Coordinates of C-alpha atoms and ligand atoms in Angstrom, one line a residue:
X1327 CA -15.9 4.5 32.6
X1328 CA -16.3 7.0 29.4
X1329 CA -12.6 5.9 28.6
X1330 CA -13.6 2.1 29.4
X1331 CA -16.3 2.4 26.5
X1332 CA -14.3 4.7 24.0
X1333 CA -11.5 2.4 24.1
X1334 CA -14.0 -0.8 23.6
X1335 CA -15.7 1.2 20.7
X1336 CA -12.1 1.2 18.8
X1337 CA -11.4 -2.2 19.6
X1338 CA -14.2 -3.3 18.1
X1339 CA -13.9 -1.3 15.1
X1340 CA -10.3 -2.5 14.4
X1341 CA -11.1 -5.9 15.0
X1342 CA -13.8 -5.4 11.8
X1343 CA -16.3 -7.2 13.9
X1344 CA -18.6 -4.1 14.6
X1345 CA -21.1 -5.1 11.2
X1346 CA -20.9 -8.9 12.4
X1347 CA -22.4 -7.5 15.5
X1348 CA -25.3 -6.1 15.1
X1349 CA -26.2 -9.1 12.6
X1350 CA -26.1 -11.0 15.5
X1351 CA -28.1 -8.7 17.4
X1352 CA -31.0 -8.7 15.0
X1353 CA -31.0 -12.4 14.3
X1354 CA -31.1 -11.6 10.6
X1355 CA -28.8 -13.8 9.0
X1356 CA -30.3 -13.9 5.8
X1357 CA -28.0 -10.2 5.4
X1358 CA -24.6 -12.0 5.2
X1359 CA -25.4 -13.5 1.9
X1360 CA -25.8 -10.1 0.5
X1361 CA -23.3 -8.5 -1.1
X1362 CA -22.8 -5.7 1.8
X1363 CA -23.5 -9.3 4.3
X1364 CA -20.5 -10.8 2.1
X1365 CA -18.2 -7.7 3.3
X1366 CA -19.3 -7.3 6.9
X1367 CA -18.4 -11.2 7.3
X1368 CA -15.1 -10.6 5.4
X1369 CA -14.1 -7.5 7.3
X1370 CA -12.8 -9.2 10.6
X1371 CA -10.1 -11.4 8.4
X1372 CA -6.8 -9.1 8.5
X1373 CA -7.2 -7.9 11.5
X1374 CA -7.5 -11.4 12.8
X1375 CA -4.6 -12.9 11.0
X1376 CA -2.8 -10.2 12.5
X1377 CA -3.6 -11.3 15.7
X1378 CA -2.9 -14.6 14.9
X1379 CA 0.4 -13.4 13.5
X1380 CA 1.4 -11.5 17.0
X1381 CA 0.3 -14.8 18.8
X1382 CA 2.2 -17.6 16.6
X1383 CA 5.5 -15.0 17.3
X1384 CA 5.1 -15.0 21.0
X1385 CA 4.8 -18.7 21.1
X1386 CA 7.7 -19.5 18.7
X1387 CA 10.0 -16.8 20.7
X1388 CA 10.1 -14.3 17.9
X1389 CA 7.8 -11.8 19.1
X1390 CA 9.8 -8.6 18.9
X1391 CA 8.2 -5.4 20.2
X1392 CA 10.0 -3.0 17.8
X1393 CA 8.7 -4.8 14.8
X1394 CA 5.2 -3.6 15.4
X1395 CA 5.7 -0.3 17.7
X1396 CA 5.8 2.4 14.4
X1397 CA 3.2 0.7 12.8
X1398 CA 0.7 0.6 16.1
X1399 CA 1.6 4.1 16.5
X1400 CA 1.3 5.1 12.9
X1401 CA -2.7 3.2 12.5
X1402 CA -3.8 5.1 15.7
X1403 CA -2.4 8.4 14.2
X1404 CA -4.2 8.3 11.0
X1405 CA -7.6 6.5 12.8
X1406 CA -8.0 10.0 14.0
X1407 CA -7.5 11.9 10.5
X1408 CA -7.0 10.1 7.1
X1409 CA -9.7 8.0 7.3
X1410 CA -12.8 11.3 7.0
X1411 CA -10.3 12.9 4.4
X1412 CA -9.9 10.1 2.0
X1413 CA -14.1 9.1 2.2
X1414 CA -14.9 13.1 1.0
X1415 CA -12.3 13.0 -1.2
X1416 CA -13.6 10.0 -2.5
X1417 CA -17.5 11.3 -2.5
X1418 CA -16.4 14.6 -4.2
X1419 CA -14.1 13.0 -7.0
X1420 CA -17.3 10.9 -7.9
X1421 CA -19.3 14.2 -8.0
X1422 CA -17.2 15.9 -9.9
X1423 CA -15.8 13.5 -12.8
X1424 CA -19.1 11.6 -12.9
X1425 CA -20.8 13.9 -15.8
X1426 CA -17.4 13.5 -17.5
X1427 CA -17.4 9.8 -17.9
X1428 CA -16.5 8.7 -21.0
X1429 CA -19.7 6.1 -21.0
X1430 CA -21.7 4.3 -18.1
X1431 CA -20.5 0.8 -16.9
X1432 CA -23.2 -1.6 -15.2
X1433 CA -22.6 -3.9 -12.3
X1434 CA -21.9 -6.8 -14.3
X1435 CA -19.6 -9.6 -14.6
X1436 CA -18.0 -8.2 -17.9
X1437 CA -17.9 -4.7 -16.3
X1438 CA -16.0 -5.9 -13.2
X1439 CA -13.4 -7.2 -15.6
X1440 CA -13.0 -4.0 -17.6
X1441 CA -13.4 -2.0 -14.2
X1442 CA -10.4 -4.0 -12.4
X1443 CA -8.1 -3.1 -14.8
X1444 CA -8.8 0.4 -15.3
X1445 CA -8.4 0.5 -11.3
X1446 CA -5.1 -1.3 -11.4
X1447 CA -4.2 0.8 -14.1
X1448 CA -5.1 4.0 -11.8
X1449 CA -3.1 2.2 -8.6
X1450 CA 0.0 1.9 -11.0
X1451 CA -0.2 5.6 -11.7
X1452 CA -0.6 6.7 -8.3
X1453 CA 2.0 4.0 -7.1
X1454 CA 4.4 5.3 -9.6
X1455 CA 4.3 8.6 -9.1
X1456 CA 4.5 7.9 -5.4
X1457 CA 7.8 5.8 -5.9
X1458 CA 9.1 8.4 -8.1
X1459 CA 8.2 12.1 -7.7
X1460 CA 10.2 13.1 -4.5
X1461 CA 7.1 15.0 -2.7
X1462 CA 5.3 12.3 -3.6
X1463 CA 7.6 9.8 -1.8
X1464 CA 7.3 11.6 1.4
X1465 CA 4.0 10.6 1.7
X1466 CA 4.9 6.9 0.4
X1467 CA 8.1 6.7 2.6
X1468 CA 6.3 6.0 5.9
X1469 CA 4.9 2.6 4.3
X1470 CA 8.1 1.4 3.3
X1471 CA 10.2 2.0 6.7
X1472 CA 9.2 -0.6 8.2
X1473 CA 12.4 -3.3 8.6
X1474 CA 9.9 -6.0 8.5
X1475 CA 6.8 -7.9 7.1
X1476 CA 4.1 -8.3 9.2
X1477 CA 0.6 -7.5 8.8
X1478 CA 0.6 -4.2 10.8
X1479 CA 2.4 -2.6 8.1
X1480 CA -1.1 -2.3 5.9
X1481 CA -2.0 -0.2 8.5
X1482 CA 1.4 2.2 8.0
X1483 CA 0.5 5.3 5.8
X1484 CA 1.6 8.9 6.5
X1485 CA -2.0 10.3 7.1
X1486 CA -2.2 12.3 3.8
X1487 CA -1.7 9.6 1.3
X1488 CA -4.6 7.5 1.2
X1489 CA -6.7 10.8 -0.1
X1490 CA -4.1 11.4 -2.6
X1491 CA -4.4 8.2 -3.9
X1492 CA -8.2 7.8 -3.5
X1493 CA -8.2 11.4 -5.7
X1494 CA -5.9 9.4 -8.8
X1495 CA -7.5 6.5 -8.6
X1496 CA -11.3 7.8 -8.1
X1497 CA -10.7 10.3 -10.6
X1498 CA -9.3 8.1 -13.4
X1499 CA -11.7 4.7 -12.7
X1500 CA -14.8 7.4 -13.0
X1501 CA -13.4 9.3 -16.1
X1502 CA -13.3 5.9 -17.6
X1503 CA -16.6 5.1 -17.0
X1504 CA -16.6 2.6 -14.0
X1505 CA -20.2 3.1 -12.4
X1506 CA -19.8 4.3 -8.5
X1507 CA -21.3 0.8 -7.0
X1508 CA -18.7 -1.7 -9.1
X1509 CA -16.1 1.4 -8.2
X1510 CA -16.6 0.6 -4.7
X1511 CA -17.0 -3.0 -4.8
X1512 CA -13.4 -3.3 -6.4
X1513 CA -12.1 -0.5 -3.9
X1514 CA -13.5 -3.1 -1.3
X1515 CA -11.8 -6.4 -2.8
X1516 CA -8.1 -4.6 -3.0
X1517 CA -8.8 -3.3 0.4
X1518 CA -8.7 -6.9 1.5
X1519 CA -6.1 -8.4 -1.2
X1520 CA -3.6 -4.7 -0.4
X1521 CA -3.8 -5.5 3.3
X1522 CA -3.4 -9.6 2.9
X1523 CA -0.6 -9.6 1.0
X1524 CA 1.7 -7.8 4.1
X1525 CA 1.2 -11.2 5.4
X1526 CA 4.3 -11.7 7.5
X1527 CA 6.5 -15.5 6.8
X1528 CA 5.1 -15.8 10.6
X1529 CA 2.1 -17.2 9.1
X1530 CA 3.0 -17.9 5.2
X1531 CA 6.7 -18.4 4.9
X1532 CA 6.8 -19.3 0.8
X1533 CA 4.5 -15.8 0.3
X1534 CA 4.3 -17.2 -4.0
X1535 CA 1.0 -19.4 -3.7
X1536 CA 2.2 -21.7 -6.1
X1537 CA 0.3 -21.1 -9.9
X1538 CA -1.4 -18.2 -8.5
X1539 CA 2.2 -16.0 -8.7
X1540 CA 1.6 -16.4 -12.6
X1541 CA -1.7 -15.2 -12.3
X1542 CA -2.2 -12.7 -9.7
X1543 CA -0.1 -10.1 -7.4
X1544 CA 1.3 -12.3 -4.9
X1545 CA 2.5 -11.8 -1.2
X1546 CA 6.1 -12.5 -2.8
X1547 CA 5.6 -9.6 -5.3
X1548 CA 4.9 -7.3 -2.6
X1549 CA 7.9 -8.7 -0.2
X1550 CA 10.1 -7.7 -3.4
X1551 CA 8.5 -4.3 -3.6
X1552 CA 9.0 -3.9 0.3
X1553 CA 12.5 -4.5 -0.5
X1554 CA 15.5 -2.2 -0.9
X1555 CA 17.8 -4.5 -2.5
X1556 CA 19.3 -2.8 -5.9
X1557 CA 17.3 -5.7 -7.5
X1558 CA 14.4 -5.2 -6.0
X1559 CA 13.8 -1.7 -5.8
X1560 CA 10.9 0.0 -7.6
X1561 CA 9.2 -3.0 -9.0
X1562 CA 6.0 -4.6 -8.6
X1563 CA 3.7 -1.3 -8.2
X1564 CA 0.5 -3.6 -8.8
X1565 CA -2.2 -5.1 -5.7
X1566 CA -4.1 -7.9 -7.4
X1567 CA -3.9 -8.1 -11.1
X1568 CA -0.1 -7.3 -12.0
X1569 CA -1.0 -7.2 -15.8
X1570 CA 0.2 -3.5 -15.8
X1571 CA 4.0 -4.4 -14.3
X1572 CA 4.2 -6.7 -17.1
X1573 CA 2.9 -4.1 -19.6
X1574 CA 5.6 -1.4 -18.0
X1575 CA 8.7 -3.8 -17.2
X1576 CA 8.3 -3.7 -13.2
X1577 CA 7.8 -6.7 -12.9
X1578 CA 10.5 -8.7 -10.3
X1579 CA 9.8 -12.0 -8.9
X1580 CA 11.7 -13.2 -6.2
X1581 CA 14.8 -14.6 -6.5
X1582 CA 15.7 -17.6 -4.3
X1583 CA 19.0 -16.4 -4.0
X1584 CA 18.5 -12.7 -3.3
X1585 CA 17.0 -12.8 0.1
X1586 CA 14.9 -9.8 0.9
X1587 CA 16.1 -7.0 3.1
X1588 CA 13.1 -5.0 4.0
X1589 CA 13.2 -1.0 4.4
X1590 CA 14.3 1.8 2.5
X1591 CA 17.8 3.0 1.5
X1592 CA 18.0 6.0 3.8
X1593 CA 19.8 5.2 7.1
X1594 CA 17.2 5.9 9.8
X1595 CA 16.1 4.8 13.1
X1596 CA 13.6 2.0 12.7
X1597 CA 12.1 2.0 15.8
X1598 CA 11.3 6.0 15.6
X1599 CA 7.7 6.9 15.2
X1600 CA 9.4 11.0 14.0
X1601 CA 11.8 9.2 11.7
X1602 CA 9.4 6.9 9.7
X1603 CA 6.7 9.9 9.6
X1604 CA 8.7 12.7 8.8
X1605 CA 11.9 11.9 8.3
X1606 CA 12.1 11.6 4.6
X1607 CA 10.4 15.6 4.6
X1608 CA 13.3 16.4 6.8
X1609 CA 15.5 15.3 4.2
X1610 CA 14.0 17.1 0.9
X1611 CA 13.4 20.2 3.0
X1612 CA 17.7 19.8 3.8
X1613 CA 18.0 19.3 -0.1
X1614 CA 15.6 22.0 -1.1
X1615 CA 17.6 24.7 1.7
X1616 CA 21.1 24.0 0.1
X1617 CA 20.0 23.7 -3.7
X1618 CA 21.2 26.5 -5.0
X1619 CA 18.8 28.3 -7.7
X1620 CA 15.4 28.4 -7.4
X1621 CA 15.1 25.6 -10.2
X1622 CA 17.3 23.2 -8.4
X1623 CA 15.0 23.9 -5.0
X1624 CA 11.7 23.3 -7.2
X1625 CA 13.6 19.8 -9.5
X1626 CA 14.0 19.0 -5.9
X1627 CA 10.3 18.4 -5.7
X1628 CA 9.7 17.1 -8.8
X1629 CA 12.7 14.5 -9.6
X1630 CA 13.0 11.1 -8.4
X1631 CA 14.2 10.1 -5.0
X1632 CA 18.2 10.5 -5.2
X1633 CA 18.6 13.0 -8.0
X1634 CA 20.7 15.8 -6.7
X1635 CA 21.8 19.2 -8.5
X1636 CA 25.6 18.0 -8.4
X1637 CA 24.7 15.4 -11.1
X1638 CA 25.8 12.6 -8.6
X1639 CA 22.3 11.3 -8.6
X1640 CA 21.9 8.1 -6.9
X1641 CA 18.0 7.2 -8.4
X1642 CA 16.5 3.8 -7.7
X1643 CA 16.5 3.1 -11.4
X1644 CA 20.3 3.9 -11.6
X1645 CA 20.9 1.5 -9.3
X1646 CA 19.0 -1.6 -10.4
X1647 CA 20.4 -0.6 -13.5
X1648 CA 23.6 -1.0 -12.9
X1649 CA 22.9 -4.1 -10.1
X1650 CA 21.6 -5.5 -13.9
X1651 CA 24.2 -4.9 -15.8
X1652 CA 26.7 -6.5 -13.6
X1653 CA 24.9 -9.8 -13.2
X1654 CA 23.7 -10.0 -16.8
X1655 CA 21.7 -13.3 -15.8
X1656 CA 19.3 -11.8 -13.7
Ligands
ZN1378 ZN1 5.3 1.4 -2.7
ZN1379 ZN1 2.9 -2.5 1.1

């Protein structure tokens, strides 16, 4: 029965309805219009439209196993590990850069403006790096495998990145002054927006919400950045507000006639849990063993995905680059 209740306790703790609970257990309603009430209600949406998604494919005849068994795998992986990492990494970056902040923000309207964009600035840095420092993409890679879009893929992170990227973007949002409250308020709204927009076309098969894709990070812009089309590659490294894409030149829309193909370059075995994990730390340890030098093992580390010491370097850039070039329309 232990087992029974343990595997009842994560259900309900996936599902997001846990908070929801116990609201209605103490008949205190007046708690959802609350800003923490506000979250609790919100916190069952993903996890339902995923649902929803799995549902809508088994009735249309498009359910297909594979497309979800890395990802399952991956979320009840990292719900045993990340999770506690990335919350005191969290905590102890707000310890430690909090008497260093630049100035002191208020929970204000005004604030929440200033502090979005100083967040999205500290998501395209970590992003960025991520995309393009070859350690770095290890711990990226596992969230790009995936050959598909679906919302289970929100849930696909090698178990080590989210602290990493809570420690850039904590550090950088409380260096620049955002106040801990607004920090976490914003950390909770691209929560929700970073998970939505894996939305598969199960469920939303035009993913550019009409105006909004001029506007805002779409579910479109991150189908493009899911994509390893020489077009598409290493673009869109935004999650709501994709002012810094635009500031940088990343920003891709999609293109009607480039249809996406989702996954990354290396030719691996989608439906291995070892592959999408580890594989692409199989691969730089390869490259780092046969550099020769101890500088080529260590640019290894450092370079972008596809540099190599032979000069024939095969870098994301390179190849949009040159994808560019030869349709100068695009
Ligand atoms: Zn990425
Ligand atoms: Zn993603």
């Amino acid at each position: 029965m232990e087992v029974i209740k343990i595997l009842w306790d994560e259900i309900i703790l996936f599902l997001g309805v846990d908070g929801l609970l116990s609201v209605f257990q103490s008949g205190d309603y007046s708690s959802l219009l609350t800003l923490k009430g506000i979250q609790t209600a919100l916190a069952p949406v993903i996890p339902l439209l995923l649902i929803l998604e799995i549902v809508r494919a088994l009735l249309y005849r498009r359910f297909r196993a594979a497309d979800y068994k890395v990802t399952t795998l991956t979320y009840m992986f990292n719900r045993f590990v990340s999770r506690f990492i990335s919350i005191a990494a969290v905590a102890f970056c707000v310890g430690l850069f909090g008497r260093l902040a630049l100035f002191k923000s208020t929970f204000t309207w005004y604030w929440l403006i200033y502090g979005y964009i100083v967040w999205e600035f500290a998501h395209f840095i970590y992003h960025y790096l991520a995309h393009k420092v070859r350690l770095f993409w290890c711990l990226h890679s596992t969230h790009h495998a995936p050959e598909n879009m679906n919302l289970s893929v929100t849930y696909a992170h090698f178990f080590l990145e989210a602290p990493y990227a809570d420690v850039i973007r904590t550090s950088i949002c409380i260096l620049a002054g955002v106040n801990p409250p607004l920090l976490f308020f914003i950390m909770f709204v691209d929560g929700f927006w970073g998970a939505f927009i894996h939305v598969g076309d199960n469920i939303l098969s035009d993913g550019r919400l009409g105006f909004l894709q001029r506007i805002i990070l779409t579910p479109s812009h991150h189908r493009v950045h899911h994509a390893r089309n020489p077009l598409y590659m290493d673009t869109n490294f935004c999650n709501l507000l994709n002012v810094w894409d635009w500031v940088f030149g990343t920003l891709q829309p999609e293109k009607e006639d480039v249809a996406i193909e989702y996954g990354i370059t290396r030719p691996m075995n989608p439906g291995s849990f070892l592959d999408m994990y580890f594989g692409e730390i199989a691969a730089l340890w390869r490259d780092v063993k046969n550099g020769p030098g101890i500088k080529n093992k260590l640019l290894y580390l450092v370079m972008p995905p596809g540099w190599s010491h032979t000069g024939e370097h095969k870098t994301a850039k390179m190849i949009r680059d040159e994808f560019r070039r030869r349709n100068l329309n695009t």
